[in-house]
Short mmCIF file of C-alpha atoms and ligand atoms in Angstrom, two decimals:
data_model
loop_
_atom_site.label_atom_id
_atom_site.label_comp_id
_atom_site.label_asym_id
_atom_site.label_seq_id
_atom_site.Cartn_x
_atom_site.Cartn_y
_atom_site.Cartn_z
CA MET H 1 -40.29 -45.00 50.67
CA THR H 2 -39.69 -47.35 53.55
CA TYR H 3 -38.88 -51.03 53.65
CA VAL H 4 -42.52 -51.82 54.48
CA ALA H 5 -43.86 -49.50 51.75
CA THR H 6 -41.85 -51.35 49.07
CA ARG H 7 -43.20 -54.65 50.36
CA MET H 8 -46.80 -53.37 50.24
CA ALA H 9 -46.32 -51.97 46.72
CA ALA H 10 -44.94 -55.33 45.48
CA LYS H 11 -47.84 -57.13 47.16
CA ALA H 12 -50.35 -54.85 45.47
CA LEU H 13 -48.78 -55.57 42.06
CA ARG H 14 -48.86 -59.30 42.75
CA ALA H 15 -52.56 -59.03 43.56
CA THR H 16 -53.08 -57.79 39.99
CA GLY H 17 -51.48 -61.01 38.69
CA ILE H 18 -47.99 -59.63 38.02
CA ASP H 19 -45.22 -62.02 39.05
CA VAL H 20 -42.96 -59.70 41.05
CA ILE H 21 -39.71 -61.27 42.29
CA ASP H 22 -39.07 -60.07 45.81
CA LEU H 23 -35.41 -59.22 46.40
CA GLY H 24 -36.35 -57.15 49.41
CA LEU H 25 -36.35 -60.01 51.89
CA GLY H 26 -33.87 -60.33 54.72
CA GLU H 27 -34.31 -64.00 55.59
CA PRO H 28 -32.39 -67.13 54.55
CA ASP H 29 -34.53 -69.06 52.05
CA PHE H 30 -33.58 -72.44 53.54
CA PRO H 31 -35.63 -74.59 55.90
CA THR H 32 -34.58 -74.74 59.54
CA PRO H 33 -32.52 -77.93 60.09
CA THR H 34 -34.77 -80.85 61.04
CA HIS H 35 -32.95 -81.68 64.27
CA VAL H 36 -33.62 -78.13 65.47
CA ALA H 37 -37.35 -78.38 64.80
CA GLU H 38 -37.42 -81.79 66.50
CA ALA H 39 -35.73 -80.37 69.58
CA ALA H 40 -38.53 -77.82 69.98
CA HIS H 41 -41.14 -80.52 69.55
CA GLU H 42 -39.49 -82.80 72.07
CA ALA H 43 -39.06 -79.98 74.57
CA ALA H 44 -42.74 -79.12 74.37
CA LEU H 45 -43.73 -82.77 74.84
CA ALA H 46 -41.27 -83.14 77.71
CA GLY H 47 -42.98 -80.34 79.63
CA GLU H 48 -40.61 -77.47 78.86
CA THR H 49 -43.65 -75.23 78.75
CA LEU H 50 -43.27 -72.95 81.75
CA TYR H 51 -41.62 -69.55 82.09
CA THR H 52 -37.85 -69.70 82.24
CA GLN H 53 -35.46 -67.26 83.87
CA ALA H 54 -35.73 -63.87 82.17
CA ALA H 55 -32.13 -64.21 80.97
CA GLY H 56 -32.85 -67.58 79.35
CA THR H 57 -32.33 -71.20 80.40
CA LEU H 58 -29.00 -71.99 81.99
CA ALA H 59 -28.40 -74.67 79.34
CA LEU H 60 -28.80 -72.18 76.49
CA ARG H 61 -26.72 -69.48 78.19
CA MET H 62 -23.97 -72.05 78.79
CA ALA H 63 -24.11 -73.05 75.11
CA VAL H 64 -23.91 -69.40 74.04
CA ALA H 65 -20.95 -68.81 76.37
CA GLU H 66 -19.29 -71.90 74.93
CA GLN H 67 -19.94 -70.67 71.39
CA PHE H 68 -18.40 -67.28 72.21
CA ARG H 69 -15.38 -69.11 73.62
CA ARG H 70 -15.08 -71.57 70.73
CA GLU H 71 -15.68 -69.23 67.83
CA ASN H 72 -14.88 -65.77 69.09
CA ASP H 73 -12.19 -66.61 71.64
CA LEU H 74 -14.14 -64.55 74.18
CA ASP H 75 -14.39 -65.53 77.80
CA TYR H 76 -17.95 -65.05 79.08
CA GLY H 77 -19.83 -67.16 81.61
CA PRO H 78 -23.56 -67.95 81.55
CA ASP H 79 -24.25 -65.01 83.89
CA ASP H 80 -22.76 -62.66 81.32
CA ILE H 81 -25.31 -63.76 78.70
CA VAL H 82 -28.90 -62.75 78.11
CA VAL H 83 -31.29 -64.48 75.69
CA ALA H 84 -34.15 -62.57 74.09
CA ILE H 85 -36.80 -62.72 71.37
CA GLY H 86 -34.35 -62.22 68.53
CA ALA H 87 -31.35 -59.95 68.24
CA ARG H 88 -33.85 -57.19 67.68
CA GLN H 89 -35.25 -57.49 71.18
CA ILE H 90 -31.73 -57.59 72.58
CA ILE H 91 -31.07 -54.24 70.92
CA PHE H 92 -34.40 -52.82 72.04
CA SER H 93 -33.81 -53.89 75.66
CA ALA H 94 -30.29 -52.46 75.63
CA LEU H 95 -31.57 -49.11 74.36
CA MET H 96 -34.53 -49.10 76.73
CA ALA H 97 -32.23 -49.85 79.63
CA THR H 98 -29.83 -47.00 78.83
CA LEU H 99 -31.28 -44.21 76.68
CA ASN H 100 -32.48 -41.00 78.26
CA ASP H 101 -34.34 -38.40 76.22
CA GLY H 102 -32.03 -36.78 73.72
CA ASP H 103 -29.21 -39.29 74.13
CA GLU H 104 -27.51 -39.93 70.82
CA ALA H 105 -26.75 -43.23 69.13
CA ILE H 106 -24.26 -43.23 66.27
CA LEU H 107 -25.55 -45.49 63.51
CA PRO H 108 -23.12 -45.54 60.57
CA ALA H 109 -25.19 -45.33 57.37
CA PRO H 110 -26.15 -47.49 55.61
CA TYR H 111 -27.65 -49.10 58.72
CA SER H 112 -30.10 -51.90 59.44
CA VAL H 113 -33.57 -50.34 59.05
CA SER H 114 -34.78 -50.85 62.57
CA TYR H 115 -31.81 -49.24 64.36
CA PRO H 116 -32.91 -45.60 64.06
CA GLU H 117 -36.55 -46.49 64.59
CA MET H 118 -35.74 -48.17 67.90
CA VAL H 119 -33.58 -45.25 68.99
CA LYS H 120 -36.36 -42.78 68.18
CA LEU H 121 -39.07 -44.89 69.83
CA LEU H 122 -37.07 -44.78 73.05
CA GLY H 123 -36.54 -41.03 73.01
CA GLY H 124 -33.02 -41.05 71.60
CA ALA H 125 -31.57 -39.21 68.64
CA PRO H 126 -29.99 -41.21 65.80
CA VAL H 127 -26.75 -39.73 64.45
CA THR H 128 -26.13 -41.27 61.04
CA PRO H 129 -22.78 -40.42 59.46
CA ALA H 130 -22.60 -41.38 55.79
CA CYS H 131 -20.18 -44.27 55.23
CA GLY H 132 -20.35 -44.79 51.49
CA ALA H 133 -18.71 -47.00 48.91
CA GLU H 134 -15.58 -44.80 48.92
CA THR H 135 -14.67 -46.17 52.39
CA GLY H 136 -16.04 -49.63 51.63
CA PHE H 137 -19.17 -48.69 53.63
CA ARG H 138 -17.02 -48.52 56.76
CA LEU H 139 -16.93 -45.95 59.52
CA THR H 140 -13.51 -44.34 59.73
CA PRO H 141 -11.90 -43.10 62.96
CA ALA H 142 -12.10 -39.47 61.74
CA VAL H 143 -15.82 -39.72 60.97
CA LEU H 144 -16.43 -41.43 64.31
CA GLU H 145 -14.50 -38.74 66.20
CA ALA H 146 -16.52 -36.02 64.46
CA ALA H 147 -19.83 -37.74 65.28
CA ILE H 148 -19.21 -38.14 69.03
CA THR H 149 -20.68 -35.51 71.36
CA PRO H 150 -21.12 -35.40 75.15
CA ARG H 151 -24.63 -36.83 74.51
CA THR H 152 -23.37 -39.91 72.65
CA LYS H 153 -24.56 -43.01 74.49
CA TRP H 154 -24.04 -45.69 71.83
CA LEU H 155 -22.05 -46.56 68.75
CA PHE H 156 -23.57 -49.36 66.67
CA LEU H 157 -21.26 -51.54 64.59
CA ASN H 158 -22.64 -54.26 62.37
CA MET H 159 -20.38 -56.69 60.57
CA PRO H 160 -20.82 -58.19 58.11
CA GLY H 161 -23.11 -55.26 57.52
CA ASN H 162 -26.73 -55.16 56.49
CA PRO H 163 -27.17 -53.84 53.84
CA SER H 164 -23.53 -53.29 52.81
CA GLY H 165 -21.93 -56.71 53.40
CA ALA H 166 -18.88 -54.79 54.67
CA VAL H 167 -16.45 -56.49 57.05
CA TYR H 168 -13.96 -54.46 59.08
CA SER H 169 -10.34 -55.54 59.33
CA GLU H 170 -8.61 -55.83 62.69
CA ALA H 171 -6.64 -52.66 62.02
CA GLU H 172 -9.82 -50.74 61.17
CA LEU H 173 -11.49 -51.89 64.39
CA ARG H 174 -8.40 -50.94 66.37
CA GLY H 175 -8.58 -47.47 64.82
CA LEU H 176 -12.17 -47.12 65.98
CA GLY H 177 -11.24 -48.54 69.37
CA ALA H 178 -8.57 -45.87 69.82
CA VAL H 179 -11.18 -43.14 69.30
CA LEU H 180 -13.64 -44.84 71.64
CA ALA H 181 -10.98 -45.12 74.35
CA ARG H 182 -10.98 -41.30 74.49
CA HIS H 183 -14.76 -41.14 75.04
CA PRO H 184 -15.66 -43.25 78.06
CA GLN H 185 -19.36 -42.29 77.93
CA VAL H 186 -19.87 -44.29 74.71
CA LEU H 187 -21.20 -47.86 74.83
CA ILE H 188 -20.53 -50.09 71.82
CA LEU H 189 -23.09 -52.44 70.31
CA SER H 190 -21.44 -54.96 68.02
CA ASP H 191 -24.18 -56.66 65.99
CA GLU H 192 -22.63 -59.88 64.68
CA ILE H 193 -25.79 -61.62 63.48
CA TYR H 194 -24.25 -62.34 60.04
CA GLU H 195 -20.94 -63.55 61.54
CA HIS H 196 -20.88 -66.87 59.66
CA ILE H 197 -21.73 -65.48 56.24
CA LEU H 198 -18.25 -64.43 55.13
CA PHE H 199 -16.87 -64.77 51.60
CA GLU H 200 -13.57 -65.65 49.94
CA GLY H 201 -12.32 -67.53 52.98
CA ARG H 202 -12.46 -64.47 55.23
CA GLU H 203 -11.99 -65.12 58.93
CA SER H 204 -14.27 -63.47 61.45
CA VAL H 205 -12.89 -60.37 63.07
CA ARG H 206 -14.58 -59.54 66.37
CA PHE H 207 -14.74 -56.16 67.98
CA GLY H 208 -14.70 -57.80 71.43
CA LYS H 209 -11.55 -59.71 70.59
CA VAL H 210 -9.73 -56.82 68.93
CA CYS H 211 -10.60 -54.22 71.59
CA PRO H 212 -10.64 -56.15 74.90
CA GLU H 213 -9.89 -52.91 76.76
CA LEU H 214 -13.45 -51.79 75.89
CA ARG H 215 -15.09 -54.96 77.22
CA ASP H 216 -16.78 -53.11 80.09
CA ARG H 217 -18.82 -51.11 77.61
CA THR H 218 -19.26 -53.52 74.73
CA LEU H 219 -22.45 -55.48 74.07
CA ILE H 220 -21.96 -58.33 71.60
CA VAL H 221 -25.24 -59.11 69.86
CA ASN H 222 -25.95 -62.30 68.00
CA GLY H 223 -28.61 -64.95 67.49
CA VAL H 224 -29.61 -68.06 65.62
CA ALA H 225 -31.75 -66.33 62.95
CA LYS H 226 -29.28 -66.07 60.10
CA ALA H 227 -26.76 -68.84 60.78
CA TYR H 228 -29.36 -71.58 61.19
CA ALA H 229 -32.21 -70.26 59.02
CA MET H 230 -34.30 -69.55 62.12
CA THR H 231 -35.60 -66.01 61.64
CA GLY H 232 -39.14 -66.92 62.71
CA TRP H 233 -38.05 -68.81 65.79
CA ARG H 234 -37.09 -65.53 67.41
CA VAL H 235 -34.07 -66.30 69.56
CA GLY H 236 -31.22 -63.84 69.94
CA TYR H 237 -28.58 -63.40 72.61
CA ALA H 238 -25.88 -61.09 73.83
CA ALA H 239 -22.83 -60.96 76.04
CA GLY H 240 -21.99 -57.81 77.90
CA PRO H 241 -20.96 -56.07 81.12
CA ALA H 242 -22.86 -56.97 84.31
CA PRO H 243 -24.58 -53.60 85.03
CA LEU H 244 -25.95 -53.37 81.48
CA LEU H 245 -27.09 -57.01 81.46
CA LYS H 246 -28.80 -56.55 84.84
CA ALA H 247 -30.85 -53.67 83.43
CA MET H 248 -31.60 -55.60 80.23
CA LYS H 249 -32.78 -58.62 82.22
CA ALA H 250 -35.14 -56.34 84.17
CA VAL H 251 -36.56 -54.96 80.91
CA GLN H 252 -36.94 -58.47 79.55
CA GLY H 253 -38.48 -59.92 82.72
CA GLN H 254 -41.03 -57.11 83.10
CA SER H 255 -41.99 -57.01 79.43
CA VAL H 256 -42.01 -60.51 77.94
CA THR H 257 -40.99 -62.67 80.95
CA SER H 258 -38.84 -65.04 78.89
CA VAL H 259 -38.37 -66.53 75.45
CA ALA H 260 -40.71 -69.51 74.95
CA PRO H 261 -38.86 -72.60 76.26
CA PRO H 262 -39.33 -74.78 73.13
CA MET H 263 -37.74 -71.99 71.10
CA GLN H 264 -34.84 -71.89 73.55
CA ALA H 265 -34.52 -75.68 73.22
CA ALA H 266 -34.40 -75.25 69.43
CA ALA H 267 -31.66 -72.61 69.73
CA LEU H 268 -29.75 -74.92 72.07
CA ALA H 269 -29.98 -77.72 69.50
CA ALA H 270 -28.79 -75.34 66.78
CA LEU H 271 -25.74 -74.23 68.77
CA THR H 272 -24.77 -77.65 70.07
CA GLY H 273 -25.81 -79.92 67.17
CA PRO H 274 -24.30 -80.50 63.72
CA GLN H 275 -22.92 -77.27 62.25
CA ASP H 276 -22.76 -78.31 58.59
CA CYS H 277 -25.72 -76.11 57.57
CA ILE H 278 -23.59 -73.03 58.27
CA ALA H 279 -21.13 -73.92 55.51
CA THR H 280 -23.93 -74.98 53.15
CA PHE H 281 -25.74 -71.65 53.55
CA ARG H 282 -22.53 -69.64 53.30
CA GLU H 283 -21.52 -71.38 50.06
CA ALA H 284 -24.95 -70.72 48.56
CA PHE H 285 -24.83 -67.03 49.44
CA GLU H 286 -21.31 -66.69 48.04
CA ARG H 287 -22.29 -68.52 44.83
CA ARG H 288 -25.27 -66.23 44.38
CA ARG H 289 -23.16 -63.09 44.51
CA ASP H 290 -21.79 -64.00 41.08
CA PRO H 291 -24.87 -63.45 38.91
CA VAL H 292 -25.57 -60.23 40.78
CA LEU H 293 -22.02 -58.94 40.31
CA ALA H 294 -21.96 -60.05 36.67
CA THR H 295 -25.28 -58.41 35.80
CA VAL H 296 -24.49 -55.19 37.62
CA ALA H 297 -21.13 -54.98 35.81
CA ASP H 298 -23.05 -55.09 32.52
CA ILE H 299 -25.60 -52.40 33.39
CA PRO H 300 -24.45 -48.85 32.78
CA GLY H 301 -25.44 -46.52 35.61
CA VAL H 302 -25.23 -48.98 38.50
CA ALA H 303 -22.26 -50.13 40.56
CA LEU H 304 -21.53 -52.84 43.09
CA SER H 305 -18.32 -53.64 44.96
CA PRO H 306 -18.24 -57.33 45.90
CA PRO H 307 -19.95 -57.73 49.29
CA GLU H 308 -17.60 -59.37 51.79
CA GLY H 309 -20.32 -61.12 53.74
CA ALA H 310 -24.07 -61.29 54.58
CA TYR H 311 -26.59 -61.87 51.78
CA TYR H 312 -27.26 -58.50 50.29
CA ALA H 313 -26.01 -56.44 47.40
CA CYS H 314 -25.90 -52.70 47.98
CA ILE H 315 -26.13 -51.45 44.42
CA GLY H 316 -25.15 -47.83 43.78
CA CYS H 317 -27.52 -46.21 41.30
CA ALA H 318 -26.23 -42.64 40.92
CA GLY H 319 -26.12 -43.18 37.15
CA LEU H 320 -29.87 -43.82 37.03
CA ILE H 321 -30.87 -40.59 38.74
CA GLY H 322 -32.35 -38.13 36.27
CA ARG H 323 -33.12 -40.81 33.67
CA VAL H 324 -36.64 -41.10 32.34
CA THR H 325 -38.98 -44.10 32.42
CA PRO H 326 -40.97 -45.28 29.36
CA LYS H 327 -43.98 -43.54 30.95
CA GLY H 328 -42.07 -40.25 30.92
CA GLU H 329 -41.37 -40.10 34.67
CA MET H 330 -37.99 -38.80 35.77
CA LEU H 331 -36.15 -40.91 38.39
CA ALA H 332 -35.43 -38.24 40.98
CA ASP H 333 -33.90 -40.48 43.66
CA ASP H 334 -33.45 -44.10 44.73
CA THR H 335 -37.02 -44.25 45.99
CA ALA H 336 -38.16 -43.47 42.44
CA VAL H 337 -35.82 -46.19 41.15
CA VAL H 338 -37.31 -48.87 43.42
CA THR H 339 -40.81 -47.64 42.62
CA TYR H 340 -40.00 -48.05 38.92
CA LEU H 341 -38.34 -51.50 39.20
CA PRO H 342 -41.45 -53.49 40.18
CA ASN H 343 -43.63 -51.74 37.61
CA GLU H 344 -41.32 -52.14 34.63
CA GLY H 345 -38.99 -54.94 35.77
CA HIS H 346 -41.26 -56.85 38.17
CA VAL H 347 -38.56 -56.94 40.83
CA ARG H 348 -38.77 -55.56 44.34
CA ALA H 349 -35.71 -53.95 45.90
CA VAL H 350 -35.35 -51.60 48.88
CA PRO H 351 -34.09 -48.01 48.44
CA GLY H 352 -31.00 -46.65 50.14
CA ALA H 353 -33.30 -44.09 51.75
CA ALA H 354 -34.51 -46.89 54.08
CA TYR H 355 -30.89 -47.44 55.19
CA GLY H 356 -29.94 -43.78 55.48
CA LEU H 357 -27.66 -43.64 52.44
CA SER H 358 -28.54 -42.74 48.87
CA PRO H 359 -28.58 -43.27 45.96
CA LEU H 360 -28.53 -47.05 46.10
CA PHE H 361 -30.85 -49.99 46.37
CA ARG H 362 -30.49 -53.26 48.24
CA ASN H 363 -31.12 -56.62 46.65
CA SER H 364 -31.16 -59.73 48.78
CA THR H 365 -29.39 -62.86 47.56
CA ALA H 366 -31.47 -65.03 49.89
CA THR H 367 -33.39 -66.29 46.87
CA ALA H 368 -33.05 -69.48 44.78
CA ASP H 369 -30.23 -69.24 42.20
CA ALA H 370 -32.48 -69.37 39.11
CA THR H 371 -34.90 -66.82 40.54
CA LEU H 372 -32.05 -64.48 41.39
CA THR H 373 -30.56 -64.77 37.90
CA GLU H 374 -33.97 -64.02 36.38
CA ALA H 375 -34.48 -61.09 38.75
CA MET H 376 -31.13 -59.56 37.80
CA ALA H 377 -31.93 -59.98 34.10
CA ARG H 378 -35.17 -58.11 34.75
CA VAL H 379 -33.27 -55.29 36.47
CA GLY H 380 -31.03 -55.11 33.40
CA ARG H 381 -34.02 -54.90 31.03
CA ALA H 382 -35.76 -52.29 33.18
CA VAL H 383 -32.64 -50.11 33.21
CA ALA H 384 -32.17 -50.56 29.47
CA ALA H 385 -35.72 -49.25 28.95
CA LEU H 386 -34.80 -45.90 30.56
CA SER H 387 -34.10 -42.87 28.42
CA PRO H 388 -31.03 -40.75 29.14
CA ALA H 389 -31.29 -37.90 31.61
CA LYS H 390 -32.62 -34.70 30.06
CA ALA H 391 -30.08 -31.92 29.78
CA ALA H 392 -30.66 -29.32 32.49
N1 PMP B 401 -29.43 -57.12 63.16
C1 PMP B 401 -29.32 -57.03 61.82
C2 PMP B 401 -28.17 -56.31 61.23
C3 PMP B 401 -30.30 -57.61 61.00
O1 PMP B 401 -30.18 -57.51 59.66
C4 PMP B 401 -31.39 -58.28 61.59
C5 PMP B 401 -32.49 -58.92 60.76
N2 PMP B 401 -32.84 -58.31 59.60
C6 PMP B 401 -31.46 -58.33 62.98
C7 PMP B 401 -30.46 -57.75 63.74
C8 PMP B 401 -32.60 -59.01 63.67
O2 PMP B 401 -32.27 -60.31 64.04
P1 PMP B 401 -33.36 -61.22 64.79
O3 PMP B 401 -34.17 -61.87 63.71
O4 PMP B 401 -32.57 -62.20 65.59
O5 PMP B 401 -34.18 -60.32 65.62
#
């Protein structure tokens, strides 16, 4: 079952009057800061209504470069930046600009759902090494080395990770960097869209900062969606090497022309205005981990290591496989688990199958505290209603 299929199934249940709590969502549940919305309004009224450069307005690219300098200690100028319709379009343009048929992209699993779909749409082949809870959902140098072939075009890294919440240490990134140094054909996409959502006082660790020797083949992907509660505004950006950016700008210019200027003005206001919302959101997401961790610890058959960032909980459910629902159906895999949860527990989650790693399910913590606590109680009751696995 895919991400979309779980959403449709929950919607169908809701239509029958059942109050299903949706923990499948991947969007901050906070409003966009008012000054950001006002900036878009003002820009539209001030006549910022024409196409912009394909790469984005100079003002926004300068602000992005400044943010990379301020927060990531990375030295990029406005010409090294491209703005697109969300981080997703950045990734799509990068793949479209580089992938030839059969080229491979290494996507450590669990991965963000759209990564392999984009690779496949553009004729590439996803290579998805399993990076499970035993390695903290991290790719290790040995697994990376084994996954690289002469056809490898890209390695995707995502930290904090969706759905795992995993954050690499500097030493771990250096280990990966050492492998990559031996394979000059591999480009690196570092998706840092959750960069601000880090728990327990963790500091950001940046691939670009830790492995500067790989700068000529590293694309740093980011955007305003998660940090400023702006998923629907659709503004992402990236910094990268000139030849790659040139090709991405061509893709962007010939496909969508530019991001709508009021949206770019909103992103500019987000990056250059008050930053207090970042801490407010981060604190809320960290606080909400607690009821999830506490409930999971009390449910036999499921397991969760504390996520280090982002707003998801990647809950291992090996202990539920083989158990039997009150209707007599055996839970054969994590897809069966997330099919069962809405029916019996009235909670929607997304199966590990959607992220390339099973058996697990992903719950989002981007939900009001009380709703999340209720949802986790429902998961507990639904699991308690299962009968033990039948002896083989
Ligand atoms: N990367 C990751 C890891 C994500 O989880 C998401 C959103 N779910 C995106 C990129 C897409 O970001 P945007 O909304 O800026 O396109």
